[in-house]
XYZ file of C-alpha atoms in Angstrom:
573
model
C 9.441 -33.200 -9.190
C 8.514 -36.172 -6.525
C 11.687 -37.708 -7.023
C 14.117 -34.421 -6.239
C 13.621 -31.436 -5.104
C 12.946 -28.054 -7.428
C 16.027 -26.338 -7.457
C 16.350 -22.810 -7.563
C 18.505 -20.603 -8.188
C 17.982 -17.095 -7.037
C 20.752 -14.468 -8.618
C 21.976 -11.963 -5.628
C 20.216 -14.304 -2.766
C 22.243 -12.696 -0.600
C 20.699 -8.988 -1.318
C 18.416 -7.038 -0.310
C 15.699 -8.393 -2.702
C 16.733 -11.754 -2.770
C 17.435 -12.376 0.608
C 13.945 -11.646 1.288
C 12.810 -13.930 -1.259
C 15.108 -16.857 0.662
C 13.669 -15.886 3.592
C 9.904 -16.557 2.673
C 10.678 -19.704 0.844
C 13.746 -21.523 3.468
C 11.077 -23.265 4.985
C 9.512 -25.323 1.396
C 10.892 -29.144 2.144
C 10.347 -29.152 -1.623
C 12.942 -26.920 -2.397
C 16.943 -26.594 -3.486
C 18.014 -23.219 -2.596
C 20.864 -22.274 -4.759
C 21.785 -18.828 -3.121
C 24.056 -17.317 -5.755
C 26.243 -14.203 -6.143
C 29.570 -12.807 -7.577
C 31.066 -13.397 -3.764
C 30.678 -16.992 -2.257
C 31.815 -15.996 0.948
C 28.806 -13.412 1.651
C 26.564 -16.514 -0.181
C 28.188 -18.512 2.649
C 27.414 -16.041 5.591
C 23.957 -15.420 4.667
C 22.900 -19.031 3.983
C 24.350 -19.741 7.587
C 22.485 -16.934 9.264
C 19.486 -18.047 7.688
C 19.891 -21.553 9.247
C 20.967 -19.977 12.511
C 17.509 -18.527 12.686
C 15.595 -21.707 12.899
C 18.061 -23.293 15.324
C 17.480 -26.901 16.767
C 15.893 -30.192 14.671
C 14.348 -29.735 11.475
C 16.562 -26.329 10.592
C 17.036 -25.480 7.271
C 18.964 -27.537 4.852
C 18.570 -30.682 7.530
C 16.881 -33.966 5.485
C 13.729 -34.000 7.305
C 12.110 -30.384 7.168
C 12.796 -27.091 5.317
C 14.543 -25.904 1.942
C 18.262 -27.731 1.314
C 20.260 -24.312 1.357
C 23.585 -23.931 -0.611
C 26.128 -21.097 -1.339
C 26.850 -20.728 -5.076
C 29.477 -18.656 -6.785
C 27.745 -16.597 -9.787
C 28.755 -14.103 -11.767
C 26.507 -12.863 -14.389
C 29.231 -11.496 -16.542
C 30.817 -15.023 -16.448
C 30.645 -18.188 -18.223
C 26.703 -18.680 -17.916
C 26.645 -21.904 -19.822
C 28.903 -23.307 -18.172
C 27.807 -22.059 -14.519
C 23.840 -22.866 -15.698
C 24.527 -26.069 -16.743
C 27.019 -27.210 -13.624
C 24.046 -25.765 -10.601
C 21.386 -27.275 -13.141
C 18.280 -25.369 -11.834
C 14.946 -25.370 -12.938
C 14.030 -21.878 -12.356
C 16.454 -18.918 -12.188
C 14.959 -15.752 -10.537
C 16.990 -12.677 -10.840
C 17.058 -10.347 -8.036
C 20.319 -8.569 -8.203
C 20.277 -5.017 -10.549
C 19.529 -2.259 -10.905
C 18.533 -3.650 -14.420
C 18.455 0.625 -15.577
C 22.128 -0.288 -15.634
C 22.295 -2.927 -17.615
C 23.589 -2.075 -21.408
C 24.709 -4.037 -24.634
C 23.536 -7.675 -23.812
C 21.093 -7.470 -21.204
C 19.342 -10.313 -21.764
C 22.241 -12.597 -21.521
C 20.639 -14.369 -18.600
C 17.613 -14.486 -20.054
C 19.058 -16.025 -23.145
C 21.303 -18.465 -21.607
C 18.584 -19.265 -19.489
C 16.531 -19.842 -22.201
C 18.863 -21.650 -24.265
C 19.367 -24.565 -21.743
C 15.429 -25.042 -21.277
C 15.756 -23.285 -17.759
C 13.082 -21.284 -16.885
C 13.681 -17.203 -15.469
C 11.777 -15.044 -13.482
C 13.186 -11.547 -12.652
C 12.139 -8.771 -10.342
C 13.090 -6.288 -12.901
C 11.269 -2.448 -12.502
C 13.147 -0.677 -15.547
C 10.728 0.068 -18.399
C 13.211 -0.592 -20.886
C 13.770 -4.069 -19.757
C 10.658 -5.457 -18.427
C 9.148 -4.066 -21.710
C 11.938 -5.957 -24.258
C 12.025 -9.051 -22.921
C 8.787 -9.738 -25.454
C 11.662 -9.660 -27.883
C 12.215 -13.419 -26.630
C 9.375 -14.627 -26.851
C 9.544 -16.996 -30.398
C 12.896 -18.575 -28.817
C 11.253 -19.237 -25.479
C 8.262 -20.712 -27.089
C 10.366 -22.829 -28.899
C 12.363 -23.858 -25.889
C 8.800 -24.874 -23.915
C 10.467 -22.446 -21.315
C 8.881 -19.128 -19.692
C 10.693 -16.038 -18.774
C 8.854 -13.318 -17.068
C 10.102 -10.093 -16.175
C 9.250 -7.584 -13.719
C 7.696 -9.535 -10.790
C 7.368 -7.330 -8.393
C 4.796 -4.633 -6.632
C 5.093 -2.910 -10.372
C 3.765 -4.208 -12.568
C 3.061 -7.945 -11.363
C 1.091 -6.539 -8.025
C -0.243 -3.488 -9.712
C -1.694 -5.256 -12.501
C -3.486 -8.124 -10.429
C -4.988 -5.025 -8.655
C -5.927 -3.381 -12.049
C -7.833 -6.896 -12.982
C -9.822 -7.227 -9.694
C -11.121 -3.651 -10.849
C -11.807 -4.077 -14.297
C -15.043 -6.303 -14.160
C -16.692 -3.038 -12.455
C -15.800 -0.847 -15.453
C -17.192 -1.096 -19.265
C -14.033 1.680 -19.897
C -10.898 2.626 -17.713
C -9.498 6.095 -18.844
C -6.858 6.402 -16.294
C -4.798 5.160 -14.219
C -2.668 5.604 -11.250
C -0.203 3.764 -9.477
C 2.083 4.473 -6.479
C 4.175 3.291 -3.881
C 4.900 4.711 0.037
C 8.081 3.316 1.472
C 8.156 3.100 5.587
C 10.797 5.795 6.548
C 12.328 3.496 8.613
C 13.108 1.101 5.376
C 16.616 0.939 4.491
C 16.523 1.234 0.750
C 19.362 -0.563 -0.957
C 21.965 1.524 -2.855
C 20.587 -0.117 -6.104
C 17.102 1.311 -5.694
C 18.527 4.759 -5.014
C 20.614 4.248 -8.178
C 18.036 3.566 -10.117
C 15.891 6.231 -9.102
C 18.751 8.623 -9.365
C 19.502 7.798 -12.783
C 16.104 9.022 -14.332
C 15.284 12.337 -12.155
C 14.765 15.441 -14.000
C 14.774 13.263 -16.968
C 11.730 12.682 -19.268
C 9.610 10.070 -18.374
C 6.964 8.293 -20.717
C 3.669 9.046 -20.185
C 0.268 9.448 -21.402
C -1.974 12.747 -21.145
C -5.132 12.993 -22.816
C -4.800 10.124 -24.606
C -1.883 11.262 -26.349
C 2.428 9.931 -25.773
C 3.953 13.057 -23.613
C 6.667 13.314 -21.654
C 6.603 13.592 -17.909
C 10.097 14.814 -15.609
C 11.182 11.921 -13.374
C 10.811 13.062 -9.610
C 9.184 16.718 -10.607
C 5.474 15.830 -11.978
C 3.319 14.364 -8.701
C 0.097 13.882 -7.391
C -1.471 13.858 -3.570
C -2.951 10.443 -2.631
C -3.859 9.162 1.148
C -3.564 5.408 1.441
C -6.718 4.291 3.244
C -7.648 0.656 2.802
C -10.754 -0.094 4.291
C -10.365 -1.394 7.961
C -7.295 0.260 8.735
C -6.093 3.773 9.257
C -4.833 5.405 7.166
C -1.203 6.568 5.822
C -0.637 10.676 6.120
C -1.423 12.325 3.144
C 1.538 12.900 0.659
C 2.600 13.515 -2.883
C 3.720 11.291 -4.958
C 6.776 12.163 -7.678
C 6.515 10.473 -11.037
C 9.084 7.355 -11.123
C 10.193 5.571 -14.680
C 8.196 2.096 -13.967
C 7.526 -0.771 -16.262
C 3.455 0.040 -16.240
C 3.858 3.402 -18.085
C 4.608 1.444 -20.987
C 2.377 -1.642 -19.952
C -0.821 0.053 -19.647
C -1.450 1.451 -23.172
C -0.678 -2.215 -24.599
C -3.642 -3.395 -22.360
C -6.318 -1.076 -22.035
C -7.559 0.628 -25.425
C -8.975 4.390 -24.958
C -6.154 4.480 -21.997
C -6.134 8.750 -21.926
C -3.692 9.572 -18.943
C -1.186 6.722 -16.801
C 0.820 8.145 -13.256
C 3.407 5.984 -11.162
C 5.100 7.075 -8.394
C 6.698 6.958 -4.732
C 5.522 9.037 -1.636
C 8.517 8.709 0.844
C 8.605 10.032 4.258
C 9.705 12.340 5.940
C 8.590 14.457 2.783
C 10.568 17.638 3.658
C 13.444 15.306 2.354
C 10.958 14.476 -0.646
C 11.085 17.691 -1.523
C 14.820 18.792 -1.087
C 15.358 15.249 -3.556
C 12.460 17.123 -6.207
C 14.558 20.318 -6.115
C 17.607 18.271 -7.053
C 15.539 17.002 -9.787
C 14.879 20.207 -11.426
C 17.902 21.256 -10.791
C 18.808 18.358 -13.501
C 15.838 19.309 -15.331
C 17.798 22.917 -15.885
C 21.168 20.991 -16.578
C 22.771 22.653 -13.901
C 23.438 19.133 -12.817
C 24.036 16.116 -15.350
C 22.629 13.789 -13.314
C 22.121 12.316 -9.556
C 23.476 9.359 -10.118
C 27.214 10.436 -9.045
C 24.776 11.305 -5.370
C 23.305 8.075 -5.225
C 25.550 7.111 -2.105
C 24.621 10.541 -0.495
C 20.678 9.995 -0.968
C 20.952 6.674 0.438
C 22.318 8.088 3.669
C 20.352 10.981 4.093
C 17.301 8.342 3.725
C 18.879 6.385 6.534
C 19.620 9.555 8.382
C 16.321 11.068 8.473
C 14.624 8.362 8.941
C 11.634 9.678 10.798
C 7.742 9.032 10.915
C 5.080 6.186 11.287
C 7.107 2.722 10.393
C 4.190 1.767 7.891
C 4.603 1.858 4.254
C 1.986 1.315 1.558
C 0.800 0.914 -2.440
C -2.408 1.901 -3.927
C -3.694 1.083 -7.923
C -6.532 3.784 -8.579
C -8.474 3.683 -11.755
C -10.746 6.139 -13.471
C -13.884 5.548 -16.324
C -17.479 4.475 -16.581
C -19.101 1.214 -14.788
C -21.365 -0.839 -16.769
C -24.167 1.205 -17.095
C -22.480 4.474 -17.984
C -22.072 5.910 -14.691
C -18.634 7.732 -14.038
C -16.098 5.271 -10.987
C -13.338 5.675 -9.053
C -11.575 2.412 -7.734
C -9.711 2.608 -5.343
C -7.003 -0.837 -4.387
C -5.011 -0.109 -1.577
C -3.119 -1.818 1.281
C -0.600 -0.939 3.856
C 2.012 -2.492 5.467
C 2.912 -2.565 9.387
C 6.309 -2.393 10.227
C 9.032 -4.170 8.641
C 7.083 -6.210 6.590
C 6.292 -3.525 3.593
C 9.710 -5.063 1.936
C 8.823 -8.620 1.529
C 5.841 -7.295 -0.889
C 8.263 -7.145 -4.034
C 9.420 -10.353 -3.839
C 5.788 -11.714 -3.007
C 5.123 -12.121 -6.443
C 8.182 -14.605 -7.200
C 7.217 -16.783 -4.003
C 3.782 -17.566 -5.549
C 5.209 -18.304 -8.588
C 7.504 -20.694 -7.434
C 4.798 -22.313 -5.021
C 2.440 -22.522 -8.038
C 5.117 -24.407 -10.024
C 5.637 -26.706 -7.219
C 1.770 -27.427 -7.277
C 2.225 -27.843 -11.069
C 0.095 -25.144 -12.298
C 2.977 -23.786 -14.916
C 2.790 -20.596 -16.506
C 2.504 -20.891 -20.633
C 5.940 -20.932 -22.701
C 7.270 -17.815 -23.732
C 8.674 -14.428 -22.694
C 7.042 -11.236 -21.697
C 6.569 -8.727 -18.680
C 4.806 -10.224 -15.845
C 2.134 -8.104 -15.815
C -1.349 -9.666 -15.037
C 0.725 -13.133 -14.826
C -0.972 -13.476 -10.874
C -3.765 -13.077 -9.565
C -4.640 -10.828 -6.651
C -5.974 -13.410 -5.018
C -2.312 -15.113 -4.724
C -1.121 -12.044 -3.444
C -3.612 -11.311 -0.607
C -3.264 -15.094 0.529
C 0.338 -14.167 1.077
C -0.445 -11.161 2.487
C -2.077 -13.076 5.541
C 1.287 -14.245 6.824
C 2.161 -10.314 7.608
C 1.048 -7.017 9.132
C -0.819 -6.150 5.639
C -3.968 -4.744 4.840
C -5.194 -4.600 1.800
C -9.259 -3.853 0.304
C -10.732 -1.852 -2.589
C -12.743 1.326 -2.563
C -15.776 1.894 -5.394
C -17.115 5.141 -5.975
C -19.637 6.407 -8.032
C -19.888 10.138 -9.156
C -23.588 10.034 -9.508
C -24.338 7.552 -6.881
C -25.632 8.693 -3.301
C -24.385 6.259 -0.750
C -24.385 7.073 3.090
C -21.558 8.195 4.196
C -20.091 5.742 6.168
C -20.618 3.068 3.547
C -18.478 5.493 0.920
C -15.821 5.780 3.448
C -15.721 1.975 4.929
C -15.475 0.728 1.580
C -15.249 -3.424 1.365
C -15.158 -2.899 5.339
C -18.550 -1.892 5.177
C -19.427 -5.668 4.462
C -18.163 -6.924 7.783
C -20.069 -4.020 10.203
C -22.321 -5.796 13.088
C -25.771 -5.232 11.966
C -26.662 -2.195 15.088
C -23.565 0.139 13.656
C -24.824 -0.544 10.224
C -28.646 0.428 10.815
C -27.177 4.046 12.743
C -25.117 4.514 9.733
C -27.304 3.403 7.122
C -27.913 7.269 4.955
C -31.054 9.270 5.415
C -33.295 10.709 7.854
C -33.242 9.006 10.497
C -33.576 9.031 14.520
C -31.966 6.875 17.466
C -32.614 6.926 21.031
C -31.517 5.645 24.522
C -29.519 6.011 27.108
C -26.304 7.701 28.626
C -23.817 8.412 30.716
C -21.804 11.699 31.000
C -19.006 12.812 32.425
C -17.252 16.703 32.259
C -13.799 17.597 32.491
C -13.086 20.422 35.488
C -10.007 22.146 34.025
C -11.023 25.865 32.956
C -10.240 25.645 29.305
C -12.257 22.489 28.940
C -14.899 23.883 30.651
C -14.380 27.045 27.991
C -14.693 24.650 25.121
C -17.199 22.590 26.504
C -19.276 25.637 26.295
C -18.416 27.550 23.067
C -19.653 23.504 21.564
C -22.621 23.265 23.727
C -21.550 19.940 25.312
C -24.185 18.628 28.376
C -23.469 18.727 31.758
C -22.298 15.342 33.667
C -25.359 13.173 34.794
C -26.000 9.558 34.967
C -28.891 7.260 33.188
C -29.554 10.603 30.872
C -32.368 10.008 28.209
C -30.358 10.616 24.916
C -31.742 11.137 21.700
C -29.650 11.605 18.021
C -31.364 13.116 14.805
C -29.447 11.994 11.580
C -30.137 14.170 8.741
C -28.301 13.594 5.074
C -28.010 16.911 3.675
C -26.235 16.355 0.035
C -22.436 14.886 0.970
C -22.801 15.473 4.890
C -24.612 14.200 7.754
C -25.765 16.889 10.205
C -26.162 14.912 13.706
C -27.959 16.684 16.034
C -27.406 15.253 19.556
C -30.048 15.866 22.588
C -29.349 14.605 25.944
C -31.925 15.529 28.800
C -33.042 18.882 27.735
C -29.547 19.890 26.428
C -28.959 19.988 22.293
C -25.787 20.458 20.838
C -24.937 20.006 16.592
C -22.155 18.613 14.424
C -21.988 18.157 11.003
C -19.611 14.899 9.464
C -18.368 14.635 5.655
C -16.213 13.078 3.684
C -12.762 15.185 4.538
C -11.225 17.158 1.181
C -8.745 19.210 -0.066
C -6.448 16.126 0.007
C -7.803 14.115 2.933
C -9.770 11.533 1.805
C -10.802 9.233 3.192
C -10.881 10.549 6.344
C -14.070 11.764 8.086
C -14.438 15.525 8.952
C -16.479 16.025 11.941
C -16.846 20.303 12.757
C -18.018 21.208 16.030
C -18.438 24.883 15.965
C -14.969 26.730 14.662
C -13.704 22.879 15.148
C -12.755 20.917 12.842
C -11.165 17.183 13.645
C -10.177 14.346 11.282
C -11.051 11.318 11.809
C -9.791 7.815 10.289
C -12.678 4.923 10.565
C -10.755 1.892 11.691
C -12.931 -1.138 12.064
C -11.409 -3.518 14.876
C -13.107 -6.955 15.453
C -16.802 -5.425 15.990
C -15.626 -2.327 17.178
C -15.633 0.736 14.893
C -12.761 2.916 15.730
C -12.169 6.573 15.512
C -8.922 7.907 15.190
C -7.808 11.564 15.579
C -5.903 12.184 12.065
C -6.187 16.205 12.318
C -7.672 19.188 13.325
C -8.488 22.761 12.435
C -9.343 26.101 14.224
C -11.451 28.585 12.195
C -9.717 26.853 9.158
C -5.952 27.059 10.665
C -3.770 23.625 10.606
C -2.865 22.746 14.255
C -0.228 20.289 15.343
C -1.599 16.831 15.910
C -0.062 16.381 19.480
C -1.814 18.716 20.525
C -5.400 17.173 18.966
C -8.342 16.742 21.064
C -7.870 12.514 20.941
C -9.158 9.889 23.522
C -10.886 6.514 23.482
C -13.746 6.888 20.769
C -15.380 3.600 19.669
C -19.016 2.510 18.373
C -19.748 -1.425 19.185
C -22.543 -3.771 19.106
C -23.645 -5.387 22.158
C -26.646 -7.509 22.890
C -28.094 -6.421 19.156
C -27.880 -2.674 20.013
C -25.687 -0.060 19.247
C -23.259 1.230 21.858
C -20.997 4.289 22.143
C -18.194 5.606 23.976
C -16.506 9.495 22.803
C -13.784 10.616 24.524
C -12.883 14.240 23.967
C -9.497 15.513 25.445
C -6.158 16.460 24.817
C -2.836 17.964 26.085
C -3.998 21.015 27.242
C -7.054 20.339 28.181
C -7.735 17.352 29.850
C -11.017 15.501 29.629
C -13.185 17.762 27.898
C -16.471 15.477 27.939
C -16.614 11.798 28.067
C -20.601 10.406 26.833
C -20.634 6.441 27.184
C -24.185 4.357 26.282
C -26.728 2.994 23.776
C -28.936 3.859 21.270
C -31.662 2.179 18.928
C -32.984 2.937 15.780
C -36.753 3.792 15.780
């Protein structure tokens, strides 16, 4: 490998999937970067508008720095031998599809590939075909070649998550799997095909233990996205999607009773308009939505509207090691537009752990537990990502902030994690308060019992852990005034729920450096949903400085102005 460079060959380079996967690896000086496809000249345009993009000495494909780049005719329904054996690579990664589509021989990559000693990577999420490529394996063994299908967020990145969780459990009986798409992603017309081709349509699943059939885009479950450390995604549903792990899971957890993958896309009024469809299949009043496969590709586009953040989560059900029923939670989220390299992260650490000569063993199979999570998070450091695991325990009492931070927890500064440490428990010290003038903050101020303004105001808080919730009872100067904080339900979690009076507000605990954040997610009046514009929101942080605990809560909004602003310190006695 010293004496040339690893050539690879990446089938559609040009796409959507594979131009990403370029992308991360054009700067590898190790590398030959065969970018193929049926049409050289779009081969030709990309790999020049990748090299555009470093500009100046040491761009890509010069001798001294960076991948050599070339433009390569492929076809896949062509001559493979004879193409395979002319570019000569030694690894093929397929990123072209949708592989739902592909009939008859379908493994005729894989094969050739095989045949010439070549290995293959795909990024393959069909069941069918991540799940047959086992059907290989004796020929690839006896080739000394690998081919692994279906590296990509499912199942390669789902099932690194599911092994990070499984030393905590002694039995999994569940487990759920989804994936939440920035709105502001344009999905390629071969993901929409593929998801088009199974809605309505039984899907493979497991319930109770038992093989049952789910309906592709109709079955769903709620999930928030909440990594710890980072706020959190809005609260969605999730509609079942056809994806290799359904069929994955049983062969690799015994006593598996019930499995769930699916997608939570934004905005999800169009989520549900593209469920109706669904059923409408379901009722064969429609054959299928494949013929509408351009159409829901352009309404995507269209109404593209909400947060540009997308995100994954892994979530698995059973008993821990001594018998106790857990929840783990892996999660991360994505800033921006780097949510759509995650699919293809999987193939860049496989090609960087061949070029450190750590080789995965001969043979063919699905991908699934083929990396490790650590691989993945290391890559996840060179993007906007956030990624952490959440552990709880049906019987276990922890405080509440340590159930809701999660692996964040870890990281608090010592002063925030003694105030939010569980129990009974009482802080004092010193504040500094200021009132809003308007007339309905002074109406709310009121009805919640806030203090008046002052300056250097003795302030003293009373924790008090009463079953799931903390009731905080806050006294500064001679003035008292009570809120009570939980764990937020009815499809919130993990947000905190702080209710002051008929007042409810939602809360997402954002750790920032050795700040802990709070950010407005929600509110309620007397129980009644009310737009989050119009949210009581403002500056609300707890820090550490000088070994004590310091506060600043802002309380305002739209219509009200500053409602109360209390700035200061407190320590634990």
């Amino acid at each position: 490998m010293s004496a040339r460079r690893f050539s690879l060959l990446i089938i559609g380079g040009y796409g959507t999937f594979g131009g990403r996967l370029a992308r991360l690896l054009g700067d590898e000086p190790r590398l030959r970067l065969l970018i193929g496809g049926r049409s050289l000249e779009k081969a030709d345009d990309f790999v020049a508008d990748l090299r555009a993009q470093k500009g100046g000495a040491g761009r890509l494909g010069s001798t001294d720095l960076g991948a050599t780049l070339q433009a390569v005719a492929f076809d896949r329904n062509g001559d493979l031998r004879e193409q395979l054996t002319r570019l000569r690579p030694n690894l093929v990664v397929d990123a072209s599809g949708p592989f739902q589509s592909f009939t008859g021989d379908a493994y005729k990559v894989v094969q050739a590939c095989i045949a010439l000693g070549i290995d293959y990577a795909d990024l393959a999420d069909s069941t069918g075909f991540v799940a047959g490529v086992s059907g290989l394996d004796a020929e690839a063994k006896a080739k000394g070649t690998f081919a692994l299908s279906g590296l990509s967020s499912l199942p390669a990145l789902s099932f690194a998550a599911l092994q990070a969780m499984a030393p905590h459990f002694s039995r999994i009986e569940n487990v759920a799997a989804g994936i939440a798409p920035s709105a502001h992603v344009k999905i390629g017309l071969n993901v929409v095909r593929a998801i088009a081709s199974y809605a309505g349509k039984p899907v493979a699943v497991l319930r109770e233990g038992q093989p049952a059939e789910g309906r592709g885009l109709i079955d769903q479950m709620r999930v928030t996205i909440a990594p710890p450390g980072v706020a959190p995604l809005a609260s969605r549903n999730f509609l079942l999607v056809d994806a290799p792990d359904l069929a994955l899971l049983p062969q690799h957890i015994a006593g598996l009773q019930s499995t769930f993958t699916g997608v939570g896309t934004e905005p999800q009024a169009l989520q549900r308009l593209l469920r109706f469809a669904a059923r409408l299949v379901k009722l064969r009043l429609l054959p299928s939505l494949t013929p509408f496969a351009q159409v829901l590709q352009a309404a995507s586009h269209r109404f593209a509207f909400g947060a540009h953040r997308g995100g994954m989560f892994v979530r698995a059900g059973g008993l821990d090691r001594n018998g106790r029923r857990l929840t783990a939670d892996w999660s991360l989220i994505a800033e921006g537009d780097d949510g759509p390299f995650i699919p293809v992260i999987a193939a860049e650490a496989l090609v960087h752990r061949l070029l450190e000569g750590r080789r995965p063993q001969s043979g063919a199979r699905p991908a699934a537990g083929e990396l490790p999570l650590a691989d993945f998070e290391a890559a996840f450091r060179g993007f906007s990502i956030t990624s952490g695991m959440r552990l709880d325990y049906e019987d276990e009492a922890q405080p509440l902030y340590r159930r809701m931070l999660g692996d964040a927890w870890q990281n608090l500064p010592p002063a925030l994690a003694a105030i939010h440490g569980g129990g009974t428990r009482l802080a004092s010290g010193r504040a500094r308060i200021e009132r809003g003038n308007g007339l309905l903050a002074r109406l709310i101020a009121g009805i919640i019992g806030f203090p008046a303004a002052g300056e250097d105001v003795p302030v003293a808080v009373r924790f008090v852990a009463e079953g799931d919730r903390e009731i905080w009872t806050r006294t500064f100067g001679g003035k008292t005034f009570h809120s009570w904080q939980a764990e937020a339900k009815g499809g919130n979690p993990p947000l905190l729920a702080e209710v002051f009076g008929p007042f409810r507000v939602l809360l997402a605990l954002v750790p920032e450096g050795q700040r802990l954040r709070l950010v407005v997610r929600g509110w309620r009046f007397c129980g009644i949903p009310l737009p989050l514009f119009l949210a009581p929101g403002g500056d609300t942080y707890e820090e550490e400085r000088d070994g004590r605990f310091h506060f600043h809560v802002e309380i305002g909004g739209r219509l009200t102005g500053l409602v109360v602003r209390y700035t200061g310190w407190l320590v634990v006695e």
